[in-house]
PDB file of C-alpha atoms in Angstrom:
ATOM      1  CA  GLN A  17      74.422 118.342  95.469  1.00  0.00           C
ATOM      2  CA  VAL A  18      73.937 116.090  97.779  1.00  0.00           C
ATOM      3  CA  GLN A  19      74.927 117.497 101.856  1.00  0.00           C
ATOM      4  CA  LEU A  20      74.421 115.550 104.868  1.00  0.00           C
ATOM      5  CA  VAL A  21      74.735 117.660 108.049  1.00  0.00           C
ATOM      6  CA  GLU A  22      74.796 116.335 111.721  1.00  0.00           C
ATOM      7  CA  SER A  23      74.120 117.935 114.577  1.00  0.00           C
ATOM      8  CA  GLY A  24      73.261 117.036 118.017  1.00  0.00           C
ATOM      9  CA  GLY A  25      77.207 115.872 118.542  1.00  0.00           C
ATOM     10  CA  GLY A  26      79.722 117.483 121.899  1.00  0.00           C
ATOM     11  CA  SER A  27      79.971 117.255 125.713  1.00  0.00           C
ATOM     12  CA  VAL A  28      78.115 114.465 128.215  1.00  0.00           C
ATOM     13  CA  GLN A  29      78.772 112.459 130.750  1.00  0.00           C
ATOM     14  CA  ALA A  30      78.656 108.983 131.290  1.00  0.00           C
ATOM     15  CA  GLY A  31      75.356 107.713 131.432  1.00  0.00           C
ATOM     16  CA  GLY A  32      73.895 110.559 129.473  1.00  0.00           C
ATOM     17  CA  SER A  33      72.195 111.020 126.645  1.00  0.00           C
ATOM     18  CA  LEU A  34      72.562 112.730 122.717  1.00  0.00           C
ATOM     19  CA  LYS A  35      70.284 112.619 120.097  1.00  0.00           C
ATOM     20  CA  LEU A  36      72.228 113.366 116.511  1.00  0.00           C
ATOM     21  CA  SER A  37      70.261 114.784 113.015  1.00  0.00           C
ATOM     22  CA  CYS A  38      70.964 114.390 110.145  1.00  0.00           C
ATOM     23  CA  ALA A  39      70.167 116.582 107.372  1.00  0.00           C
ATOM     24  CA  ALA A  40      69.318 115.367 103.897  1.00  0.00           C
ATOM     25  CA  SER A  41      69.627 117.185 100.573  1.00  0.00           C
ATOM     26  CA  GLY A  42      70.583 117.167  96.923  1.00  0.00           C
ATOM     27  CA  TYR A  43      68.659 112.940  96.648  1.00  0.00           C
ATOM     28  CA  ILE A  44      65.897 111.384  97.327  1.00  0.00           C
ATOM     29  CA  PHE A  45      65.963 110.867 101.453  1.00  0.00           C
ATOM     30  CA  SER A  46      63.193 107.831 101.240  1.00  0.00           C
ATOM     31  CA  ASN A  47      64.903 106.241  98.803  1.00  0.00           C
ATOM     32  CA  CYS A  48      67.865 105.137 100.656  1.00  0.00           C
ATOM     33  CA  GLY A  49      69.079 103.275 103.607  1.00  0.00           C
ATOM     34  CA  MET A  50      70.799 105.245 105.801  1.00  0.00           C
ATOM     35  CA  GLY A  51      72.892 104.859 108.795  1.00  0.00           C
ATOM     36  CA  TRP A  52      75.003 105.656 111.684  1.00  0.00           C
ATOM     37  CA  TYR A  53      79.148 105.007 112.090  1.00  0.00           C
ATOM     38  CA  ARG A  54      81.554 105.967 114.954  1.00  0.00           C
ATOM     39  CA  GLN A  55      85.574 106.952 114.202  1.00  0.00           C
ATOM     40  CA  ALA A  56      87.082 105.925 118.304  1.00  0.00           C
ATOM     41  CA  LEU A  57      90.088 109.220 117.636  1.00  0.00           C
ATOM     42  CA  GLY A  58      92.874 108.029 116.837  1.00  0.00           C
ATOM     43  CA  LYS A  59      91.290 104.180 115.238  1.00  0.00           C
ATOM     44  CA  GLU A  60      91.373 103.771 111.126  1.00  0.00           C
ATOM     45  CA  ARG A  61      87.927 103.298 109.517  1.00  0.00           C
ATOM     46  CA  ASP A  62      86.965  99.559 109.454  1.00  0.00           C
ATOM     47  CA  LEU A  63      83.315  99.694 108.248  1.00  0.00           C
ATOM     48  CA  GLU A  64      81.984  96.905 109.434  1.00  0.00           C
ATOM     49  CA  ARG A  65      83.591  98.057 112.843  1.00  0.00           C
ATOM     50  CA  ASP A  66      82.475 101.145 113.143  1.00  0.00           C
ATOM     51  CA  LEU A  67      78.679 100.677 112.136  1.00  0.00           C
ATOM     52  CA  VAL A  68      76.326 101.795 114.664  1.00  0.00           C
ATOM     53  CA  SER A  69      73.011 101.205 113.477  1.00  0.00           C
ATOM     54  CA  SER A  70      70.332 101.004 110.312  1.00  0.00           C
ATOM     55  CA  ILE A  71      67.772 101.719 108.749  1.00  0.00           C
ATOM     56  CA  SER A  72      66.151 100.651 105.758  1.00  0.00           C
ATOM     57  CA  SER A  73      63.967 102.655 103.091  1.00  0.00           C
ATOM     58  CA  ASN A  74      61.129 101.161 104.413  1.00  0.00           C
ATOM     59  CA  GLY A  75      62.160 102.854 108.488  1.00  0.00           C
ATOM     60  CA  THR A  76      63.109  98.676 109.591  1.00  0.00           C
ATOM     61  CA  ALA A  77      66.254  99.457 111.760  1.00  0.00           C
ATOM     62  CA  SER A  78      69.410  97.305 112.749  1.00  0.00           C
ATOM     63  CA  TYR A  79      72.305  97.536 115.935  1.00  0.00           C
ATOM     64  CA  ALA A  80      75.360  96.301 116.458  1.00  0.00           C
ATOM     65  CA  ASP A  81      75.495  94.549 119.330  1.00  0.00           C
ATOM     66  CA  SER A  82      78.008  96.903 121.417  1.00  0.00           C
ATOM     67  CA  VAL A  83      74.777  99.833 121.238  1.00  0.00           C
ATOM     68  CA  LYS A  84      70.584  97.903 121.362  1.00  0.00           C
ATOM     69  CA  GLY A  85      69.117  99.118 124.639  1.00  0.00           C
ATOM     70  CA  ARG A  86      71.037 102.153 124.828  1.00  0.00           C
ATOM     71  CA  PHE A  87      70.825 103.608 121.023  1.00  0.00           C
ATOM     72  CA  THR A  88      67.309 104.536 119.175  1.00  0.00           C
ATOM     73  CA  ILE A  89      67.981 104.924 115.771  1.00  0.00           C
ATOM     74  CA  SER A  90      64.794 106.013 113.484  1.00  0.00           C
ATOM     75  CA  ARG A  91      64.274 108.782 109.930  1.00  0.00           C
ATOM     76  CA  ASP A  92      61.942 110.883 108.898  1.00  0.00           C
ATOM     77  CA  ASN A  93      61.116 111.135 105.545  1.00  0.00           C
ATOM     78  CA  ALA A  94      58.730 113.692 105.292  1.00  0.00           C
ATOM     79  CA  LYS A  95      61.944 116.343 107.096  1.00  0.00           C
ATOM     80  CA  ASN A  96      64.915 113.990 105.448  1.00  0.00           C
ATOM     81  CA  THR A  97      66.339 114.188 108.485  1.00  0.00           C
ATOM     82  CA  LEU A  98      67.612 110.392 110.534  1.00  0.00           C
ATOM     83  CA  TYR A  99      68.169 110.792 113.970  1.00  0.00           C
ATOM     84  CA  LEU A 100      70.088 108.855 116.767  1.00  0.00           C
ATOM     85  CA  GLN A 101      69.002 108.649 120.291  1.00  0.00           C
ATOM     86  CA  MET A 102      72.235 107.334 122.444  1.00  0.00           C
ATOM     87  CA  ASN A 103      70.972 107.118 126.275  1.00  0.00           C
ATOM     88  CA  SER A 104      73.093 105.090 129.010  1.00  0.00           C
ATOM     89  CA  LEU A 105      76.753 106.549 126.117  1.00  0.00           C
ATOM     90  CA  LYS A 106      79.691 104.907 127.578  1.00  0.00           C
ATOM     91  CA  ILE A 107      83.419 105.669 128.022  1.00  0.00           C
ATOM     92  CA  GLU A 108      83.536 103.851 124.917  1.00  0.00           C
ATOM     93  CA  ASP A 109      81.052 105.383 123.020  1.00  0.00           C
ATOM     94  CA  ALA A 110      82.772 108.450 122.096  1.00  0.00           C
ATOM     95  CA  ALA A 111      84.040 108.747 118.865  1.00  0.00           C
ATOM     96  CA  VAL A 112      82.850 111.205 115.981  1.00  0.00           C
ATOM     97  CA  TYR A 113      80.116 109.909 114.712  1.00  0.00           C
ATOM     98  CA  TYR A 114      79.322 109.540 110.742  1.00  0.00           C
ATOM     99  CA  CYS A 115      75.676 109.704 108.507  1.00  0.00           C
ATOM    100  CA  ALA A 116      75.467 107.751 105.310  1.00  0.00           C
ATOM    101  CA  ALA A 117      72.914 107.257 102.226  1.00  0.00           C
ATOM    102  CA  ASP A 118      73.365 104.066 101.120  1.00  0.00           C
ATOM    103  CA  CYS A 119      71.248 104.402  97.734  1.00  0.00           C
ATOM    104  CA  THR A 120      72.456 100.845  96.115  1.00  0.00           C
ATOM    105  CA  GLN A 121      74.923 102.523  92.640  1.00  0.00           C
ATOM    106  CA  SER A 122      75.321 105.844  94.776  1.00  0.00           C
ATOM    107  CA  ALA A 123      76.905 106.197  98.548  1.00  0.00           C
ATOM    108  CA  TYR A 124      76.598 109.560 100.622  1.00  0.00           C
ATOM    109  CA  TRP A 125      78.597 110.245 104.266  1.00  0.00           C
ATOM    110  CA  GLY A 126      78.502 113.313 106.534  1.00  0.00           C
ATOM    111  CA  ARG A 127      81.252 115.098 106.714  1.00  0.00           C
ATOM    112  CA  GLY A 128      81.036 113.778 111.026  1.00  0.00           C
ATOM    113  CA  ILE A 129      79.985 115.112 114.262  1.00  0.00           C
ATOM    114  CA  LEU A 130      82.490 114.328 117.452  1.00  0.00           C
ATOM    115  CA  VAL A 131      80.954 112.954 120.852  1.00  0.00           C
ATOM    116  CA  THR A 132      82.947 112.545 123.497  1.00  0.00           C
ATOM    117  CA  VAL A 133      82.022 111.275 127.348  1.00  0.00           C
ATOM    118  CA  SER A 134      83.814 111.589 130.617  1.00  0.00           C
ATOM    119  CA  SER A 135      83.620 110.008 133.492  1.00  0.00           C
TER     120      SER A 135
END
């Protein structure tokens, strides 16, 4: 059974930092691209708009323009874990953050974790 479990969310003041983790199990983590998506409260899901960052199976990372220079995605294949280091958080970063796996023929999603940013 595939599971993606996010952790590390919470509430932070603008300018602060959080580090999200996503523990994966039930599939070959190292074979799959991974990504972080976010959905702001009250907004409909839009996969293209909501993609925050992704990292390929060989470690190549990409970022949405809105988070470049502030967020860092990484993965530890030995621990089957994906990370997202978020620095200099802004009010507009507040959302439910989802971990996702792209395994070519299958895609998996975590249940999401809430990040709130206050002024």
